[in-house]
Amino acid sequence: MNDTIFLNGMRFYAYHGALPAENEIGQIFVVDVTLKVNLEEAGQSDKVIDTVHYGEVFEDVKAIVEGPPCNLIEHLAECIAKRINSHYNRVMETKVRITKENPPIPGHYNGVGIEIVRENR
């Protein structure tokens, strides 16, 4: 089964990071979430109750990212995956990708970040 729901390019201003400058100045975090979900029932019924409401997922992600600061985006991603997997029983797996476009490190790049995949058990 390869059905997915995705929310790509969610942008939030927040204060996560291990460096003091990140906690003081803040920066934009780009978050992509992919949910492995069986969408067959929703495809047949045409009812929101038979799927995962991506508007609600967005609000969950927003609350976490704009919430209390974390030192590591690895921890932030874990919090997002844990929330989704514990709140939406239709989700079989959650992939979270977090990108910092402008972290306070020298060099030229489009962004740095992490990606995790967590099964819903």
Backbone as JSON Lines, residues from 0, in Angstrom:
{"i":0,"aa":"M","n":[0.85,-1.17,0.0],"ca":[0.0,0.0,0.0],"c":[0.9,1.25,0.0]}
{"i":1,"aa":"N","n":[0.68,2.09,-0.98],"ca":[1.53,3.26,-1.15],"c":[0.77,4.58,-1.04]}
{"i":2,"aa":"D","n":[-0.37,4.59,-0.39],"ca":[-1.15,5.81,-0.27],"c":[-0.49,6.75,0.73]}
{"i":3,"aa":"T","n":[-0.47,8.03,0.4],"ca":[0.1,9.02,1.31],"c":[-0.71,10.31,1.3]}
{"i":4,"aa":"I","n":[-0.61,11.0,2.4],"ca":[-1.07,12.38,2.54],"c":[0.19,13.17,2.84]}
{"i":5,"aa":"F","n":[0.38,14.29,2.16],"ca":[1.58,15.08,2.42],"c":[1.25,16.54,2.62]}
{"i":6,"aa":"L","n":[2.04,17.16,3.46],"ca":[2.0,18.6,3.69],"c":[3.43,19.07,3.47]}
{"i":7,"aa":"N","n":[3.68,19.76,2.39],"ca":[5.03,20.17,2.03],"c":[5.21,21.67,2.13]}
{"i":8,"aa":"G","n":[6.4,22.05,2.56],"ca":[6.76,23.46,2.57],"c":[6.07,24.31,3.61]}
{"i":9,"aa":"M","n":[5.65,23.68,4.71],"ca":[5.08,24.48,5.81],"c":[6.2,25.32,6.4]}
{"i":10,"aa":"R","n":[5.98,26.6,6.54],"ca":[7.02,27.52,7.0],"c":[6.59,28.17,8.32]}
{"i":11,"aa":"F","n":[7.5,28.1,9.29],"ca":[7.22,28.65,10.61],"c":[8.45,29.4,11.11]}
{"i":12,"aa":"Y","n":[8.22,30.51,11.78],"ca":[9.32,31.25,12.41],"c":[9.4,30.79,13.86]}
{"i":13,"aa":"A","n":[10.59,30.33,14.27],"ca":[10.73,29.78,15.62],"c":[12.18,29.95,16.09]}
{"i":14,"aa":"Y","n":[12.45,29.48,17.3],"ca":[13.71,29.75,17.99],"c":[14.46,28.5,18.42]}
{"i":15,"aa":"H","n":[14.43,27.46,17.61],"ca":[15.1,26.2,17.93],"c":[16.56,26.27,17.51]}
{"i":16,"aa":"G","n":[17.41,25.6,18.27],"ca":[18.81,25.5,17.89],"c":[19.72,25.39,19.08]}
{"i":17,"aa":"A","n":[20.89,24.82,18.85],"ca":[21.88,24.64,19.9],"c":[22.73,25.89,20.12]}
{"i":18,"aa":"L","n":[22.74,26.78,19.15],"ca":[23.54,28.0,19.27],"c":[22.72,29.15,19.85]}
{"i":19,"aa":"P","n":[23.32,29.96,20.73],"ca":[22.58,31.07,21.34],"c":[21.93,32.0,20.32]}
{"i":20,"aa":"A","n":[22.6,32.25,19.21],"ca":[22.03,33.15,18.19],"c":[20.7,32.61,17.65]}
{"i":21,"aa":"E","n":[20.59,31.3,17.53],"ca":[19.35,30.71,17.02],"c":[18.2,30.92,18.0]}
{"i":22,"aa":"N","n":[18.52,30.88,19.29],"ca":[17.49,31.07,20.31],"c":[17.09,32.52,20.45]}
{"i":23,"aa":"E","n":[17.99,33.44,20.15],"ca":[17.71,34.87,20.29],"c":[17.06,35.46,19.05]}
{"i":24,"aa":"I","n":[17.64,35.17,17.89],"ca":[17.17,35.77,16.64],"c":[16.04,34.96,16.01]}
{"i":25,"aa":"G","n":[16.14,33.66,16.09],"ca":[15.16,32.8,15.45],"c":[15.42,32.67,13.96]}
{"i":26,"aa":"Q","n":[14.61,31.85,13.32],"ca":[14.73,31.64,11.88],"c":[13.52,30.9,11.37]}
{"i":27,"aa":"I","n":[13.44,30.79,10.06],"ca":[12.34,30.05,9.44],"c":[12.71,28.58,9.37]}
{"i":28,"aa":"F","n":[11.77,27.75,9.75],"ca":[11.89,26.31,9.65],"c":[10.89,25.84,8.6]}
{"i":29,"aa":"V","n":[11.36,25.04,7.66],"ca":[10.5,24.48,6.63],"c":[10.25,23.02,7.0]}
{"i":30,"aa":"V","n":[8.98,22.66,7.12],"ca":[8.62,21.32,7.56],"c":[7.79,20.64,6.47]}
{"i":31,"aa":"D","n":[8.19,19.42,6.14],"ca":[7.43,18.55,5.24],"c":[7.02,17.32,6.03]}
{"i":32,"aa":"V","n":[5.76,16.95,5.91],"ca":[5.26,15.76,6.6],"c":[4.57,14.88,5.57]}
{"i":33,"aa":"T","n":[4.9,13.59,5.6],"ca":[4.24,12.61,4.75],"c":[3.67,11.52,5.64]}
{"i":34,"aa":"L","n":[2.4,11.25,5.45],"ca":[1.69,10.25,6.25],"c":[1.32,9.07,5.38]}
{"i":35,"aa":"K","n":[1.7,7.88,5.8],"ca":[1.29,6.67,5.1],"c":[-0.08,6.27,5.65]}
{"i":36,"aa":"V","n":[-1.09,6.32,4.79],"ca":[-2.47,6.08,5.2],"c":[-3.18,5.31,4.08]}
{"i":37,"aa":"N","n":[-4.02,4.36,4.44],"ca":[-4.85,3.7,3.44],"c":[-5.99,4.64,3.09]}
{"i":38,"aa":"L","n":[-5.98,5.14,1.86],"ca":[-6.97,6.13,1.43],"c":[-8.13,5.52,0.63]}
{"i":39,"aa":"E","n":[-8.17,4.2,0.55],"ca":[-9.2,3.54,-0.26],"c":[-10.61,3.85,0.24]}
{"i":40,"aa":"E","n":[-10.82,3.74,1.55],"ca":[-12.16,3.99,2.09],"c":[-12.61,5.42,1.82]}
{"i":41,"aa":"A","n":[-11.73,6.4,2.03],"ca":[-12.07,7.8,1.77],"c":[-12.33,8.03,0.28]}
{"i":42,"aa":"G","n":[-11.56,7.35,-0.56],"ca":[-11.76,7.48,-1.99],"c":[-13.12,6.97,-2.44]}
{"i":43,"aa":"Q","n":[-13.64,5.98,-1.73],"ca":[-14.94,5.43,-2.08],"c":[-16.08,6.2,-1.43]}
{"i":44,"aa":"S","n":[-15.9,6.61,-0.17],"ca":[-16.99,7.24,0.57],"c":[-17.12,8.73,0.33]}
{"i":45,"aa":"D","n":[-16.02,9.4,-0.01],"ca":[-15.98,10.86,-0.18],"c":[-16.3,11.59,1.13]}
{"i":46,"aa":"K","n":[-15.89,10.98,2.27],"ca":[-16.14,11.56,3.59],"c":[-14.82,11.83,4.31]}
{"i":47,"aa":"V","n":[-14.72,13.02,4.89],"ca":[-13.51,13.41,5.62],"c":[-13.24,12.47,6.78]}
{"i":48,"aa":"I","n":[-14.27,11.95,7.39],"ca":[-14.11,11.07,8.55],"c":[-13.33,9.8,8.19]}
{"i":49,"aa":"D","n":[-13.26,9.47,6.9],"ca":[-12.58,8.25,6.47],"c":[-11.13,8.49,6.04]}
{"i":50,"aa":"T","n":[-10.59,9.66,6.4],"ca":[-9.21,9.99,6.06],"c":[-8.57,10.71,7.24]}
{"i":51,"aa":"V","n":[-7.45,11.33,7.02],"ca":[-6.8,12.16,8.03],"c":[-6.93,13.6,7.55]}
{"i":52,"aa":"H","n":[-7.5,14.45,8.36],"ca":[-7.75,15.85,8.01],"c":[-6.43,16.62,8.04]}
{"i":53,"aa":"Y","n":[-5.91,16.98,6.86],"ca":[-4.6,17.61,6.83],"c":[-4.6,19.0,7.42]}
{"i":54,"aa":"G","n":[-5.75,19.64,7.51],"ca":[-5.83,20.94,8.2],"c":[-5.54,20.78,9.69]}
{"i":55,"aa":"E","n":[-6.02,19.69,10.27],"ca":[-5.74,19.42,11.69],"c":[-4.27,19.07,11.89]}
{"i":56,"aa":"V","n":[-3.71,18.3,10.96],"ca":[-2.28,17.96,11.05],"c":[-1.44,19.24,10.98]}
{"i":57,"aa":"F","n":[-1.8,20.15,10.08],"ca":[-1.08,21.43,9.98],"c":[-1.1,22.16,11.32]}
{"i":58,"aa":"E","n":[-2.25,22.24,11.95],"ca":[-2.36,22.94,13.24],"c":[-1.52,22.27,14.31]}
{"i":59,"aa":"D","n":[-1.46,20.94,14.31],"ca":[-0.62,20.21,15.26],"c":[0.85,20.55,15.05]}
{"i":60,"aa":"V","n":[1.29,20.52,13.79],"ca":[2.69,20.82,13.47],"c":[3.01,22.26,13.86]}
{"i":61,"aa":"K","n":[2.14,23.17,13.52],"ca":[2.33,24.59,13.84],"c":[2.5,24.8,15.34]}
{"i":62,"aa":"A","n":[1.64,24.18,16.13],"ca":[1.7,24.33,17.59],"c":[3.02,23.82,18.15]}
{"i":63,"aa":"I","n":[3.53,22.74,17.58],"ca":[4.79,22.18,18.08],"c":[5.97,23.05,17.65]}
{"i":64,"aa":"V","n":[6.03,23.41,16.37],"ca":[7.17,24.18,15.87],"c":[7.2,25.58,16.47]}
{"i":65,"aa":"E","n":[6.06,26.2,16.62],"ca":[6.02,27.55,17.19],"c":[5.95,27.53,18.71]}
{"i":66,"aa":"G","n":[6.02,26.35,19.3],"ca":[5.97,26.2,20.75],"c":[7.34,26.36,21.38]}
{"i":67,"aa":"P","n":[7.52,25.78,22.56],"ca":[8.79,25.91,23.29],"c":[9.99,25.47,22.45]}
{"i":68,"aa":"P","n":[11.09,26.2,22.54],"ca":[12.27,25.87,21.74],"c":[12.93,24.55,22.14]}
{"i":69,"aa":"C","n":[13.5,23.89,21.14],"ca":[14.29,22.67,21.32],"c":[15.73,22.99,20.91]}
{"i":70,"aa":"N","n":[16.68,22.3,21.5],"ca":[18.06,22.44,21.07],"c":[18.28,21.84,19.69]}
{"i":71,"aa":"L","n":[17.65,20.69,19.45],"ca":[17.9,19.94,18.22],"c":[16.64,19.79,17.38]}
{"i":72,"aa":"I","n":[16.8,19.93,16.07],"ca":[15.64,19.69,15.21],"c":[15.29,18.2,15.15]}
{"i":73,"aa":"E","n":[16.23,17.35,15.53],"ca":[15.92,15.93,15.65],"c":[14.84,15.72,16.71]}
{"i":74,"aa":"H","n":[14.96,16.43,17.82],"ca":[13.96,16.34,18.88],"c":[12.63,16.93,18.42]}
{"i":75,"aa":"L","n":[12.7,18.04,17.72],"ca":[11.49,18.67,17.2],"c":[10.74,17.72,16.26]}
{"i":76,"aa":"A","n":[11.48,17.05,15.39],"ca":[10.86,16.09,14.47],"c":[10.23,14.92,15.23]}
{"i":77,"aa":"E","n":[10.9,14.45,16.26],"ca":[10.34,13.36,17.08],"c":[9.02,13.79,17.72]}
{"i":78,"aa":"C","n":[8.97,15.01,18.22],"ca":[7.73,15.52,18.83],"c":[6.6,15.56,17.82]}
{"i":79,"aa":"I","n":[6.9,15.98,16.6],"ca":[5.88,16.04,15.55],"c":[5.39,14.64,15.2]}
{"i":80,"aa":"A","n":[6.32,13.72,14.96],"ca":[5.94,12.35,14.6],"c":[5.15,11.68,15.72]}
{"i":81,"aa":"K","n":[5.57,11.9,16.95],"ca":[4.88,11.3,18.1],"c":[3.45,11.82,18.21]}
{"i":82,"aa":"R","n":[3.27,13.11,18.02],"ca":[1.93,13.71,18.09],"c":[1.03,13.12,17.01]}
{"i":83,"aa":"I","n":[1.52,13.08,15.78],"ca":[0.71,12.57,14.68],"c":[0.37,11.1,14.89]}
{"i":84,"aa":"N","n":[1.37,10.3,15.23],"ca":[1.14,8.86,15.39],"c":[0.24,8.54,16.58]}
{"i":85,"aa":"S","n":[0.26,9.37,17.59],"ca":[-0.59,9.09,18.76],"c":[-2.0,9.65,18.6]}
{"i":86,"aa":"H","n":[-2.18,10.6,17.71],"ca":[-3.48,11.27,17.58],"c":[-4.32,10.76,16.41]}
{"i":87,"aa":"Y","n":[-3.66,10.23,15.39],"ca":[-4.38,9.81,14.18],"c":[-4.17,8.32,13.96]}
{"i":88,"aa":"N","n":[-5.14,7.52,14.38],"ca":[-4.97,6.07,14.34],"c":[-4.96,5.5,12.92]}
{"i":89,"aa":"R","n":[-5.38,6.26,11.93],"ca":[-5.33,5.8,10.53],"c":[-3.92,5.87,9.95]}
{"i":90,"aa":"V","n":[-3.05,6.65,10.59],"ca":[-1.68,6.81,10.1],"c":[-0.86,5.58,10.46]}
{"i":91,"aa":"M","n":[-0.23,4.99,9.44],"ca":[0.61,3.8,9.67],"c":[2.08,4.19,9.83]}
{"i":92,"aa":"E","n":[2.46,5.33,9.24],"ca":[3.84,5.77,9.28],"c":[3.88,7.27,9.03]}
{"i":93,"aa":"T","n":[4.77,7.95,9.73],"ca":[4.94,9.39,9.57],"c":[6.39,9.7,9.23]}
{"i":94,"aa":"K","n":[6.56,10.48,8.17],"ca":[7.88,10.98,7.79],"c":[7.88,12.48,8.03]}
{"i":95,"aa":"V","n":[8.9,12.95,8.75],"ca":[9.04,14.38,9.04],"c":[10.4,14.84,8.54]}
{"i":96,"aa":"R","n":[10.38,15.89,7.75],"ca":[11.61,16.51,7.24],"c":[11.61,17.97,7.68]}
{"i":97,"aa":"I","n":[12.69,18.38,8.33],"ca":[12.81,19.77,8.79],"c":[14.07,20.36,8.17]}
{"i":98,"aa":"T","n":[13.91,21.53,7.56],"ca":[15.02,22.22,6.93],"c":[15.19,23.6,7.54]}
{"i":99,"aa":"K","n":[16.43,23.93,7.86],"ca":[16.82,25.29,8.23],"c":[17.46,25.89,6.98]}
{"i":100,"aa":"E","n":[16.85,26.91,6.41],"ca":[17.38,27.51,5.19],"c":[18.61,28.39,5.46]}
{"i":101,"aa":"N","n":[18.65,29.01,6.62],"ca":[19.73,29.95,6.92],"c":[20.29,29.77,8.32]}
{"i":102,"aa":"P","n":[20.83,28.6,8.63],"ca":[21.42,28.43,9.96],"c":[22.69,29.28,10.08]}
{"i":103,"aa":"P","n":[23.1,29.6,11.3],"ca":[24.27,30.46,11.46],"c":[25.59,29.7,11.29]}
{"i":104,"aa":"I","n":[25.77,29.13,10.1],"ca":[27.04,28.48,9.77],"c":[27.5,29.03,8.41]}
{"i":105,"aa":"P","n":[28.79,29.23,8.26],"ca":[29.29,29.8,7.0],"c":[29.18,28.81,5.85]}
{"i":106,"aa":"G","n":[28.97,29.33,4.66],"ca":[28.93,28.48,3.48],"c":[27.75,28.81,2.59]}
{"i":107,"aa":"H","n":[27.7,28.14,1.46],"ca":[26.63,28.33,0.48],"c":[25.88,27.02,0.33]}
{"i":108,"aa":"Y","n":[24.58,27.05,0.56],"ca":[23.74,25.86,0.49],"c":[22.29,26.3,0.43]}
{"i":109,"aa":"N","n":[21.42,25.4,0.07],"ca":[19.98,25.69,0.04],"c":[19.33,25.45,1.38]}
{"i":110,"aa":"G","n":[19.99,24.74,2.25],"ca":[19.44,24.44,3.56],"c":[20.13,23.24,4.15]}
{"i":111,"aa":"V","n":[19.96,23.09,5.45],"ca":[20.45,21.92,6.16],"c":[19.28,21.38,6.97]}
{"i":112,"aa":"G","n":[19.29,20.1,7.24],"ca":[18.17,19.58,8.0],"c":[18.24,18.09,8.24]}
{"i":113,"aa":"I","n":[17.11,17.56,8.64],"ca":[17.01,16.15,8.98],"c":[15.69,15.59,8.46]}
{"i":114,"aa":"E","n":[15.64,14.27,8.39],"ca":[14.4,13.58,8.03],"c":[14.33,12.31,8.86]}
{"i":115,"aa":"I","n":[13.16,12.07,9.45],"ca":[12.96,10.85,10.22],"c":[11.7,10.15,9.7]}
{"i":116,"aa":"V","n":[11.63,8.85,9.92],"ca":[10.45,8.06,9.58],"c":[10.12,7.23,10.81]}
{"i":117,"aa":"R","n":[8.86,7.33,11.26],"ca":[8.43,6.59,12.45],"c":[7.14,5.84,12.16]}
{"i":118,"aa":"E","n":[7.16,4.54,12.45],"ca":[5.95,3.73,12.3],"c":[5.01,4.01,13.46]}
{"i":119,"aa":"N","n":[3.73,3.9,13.17],"ca":[2.71,4.05,14.21],"c":[2.43,2.66,14.76]}
{"i":120,"aa":"R","n":[2.78,2.44,16.02],"ca":[2.63,1.12,16.63],"c":[1.47,1.04,17.56]}
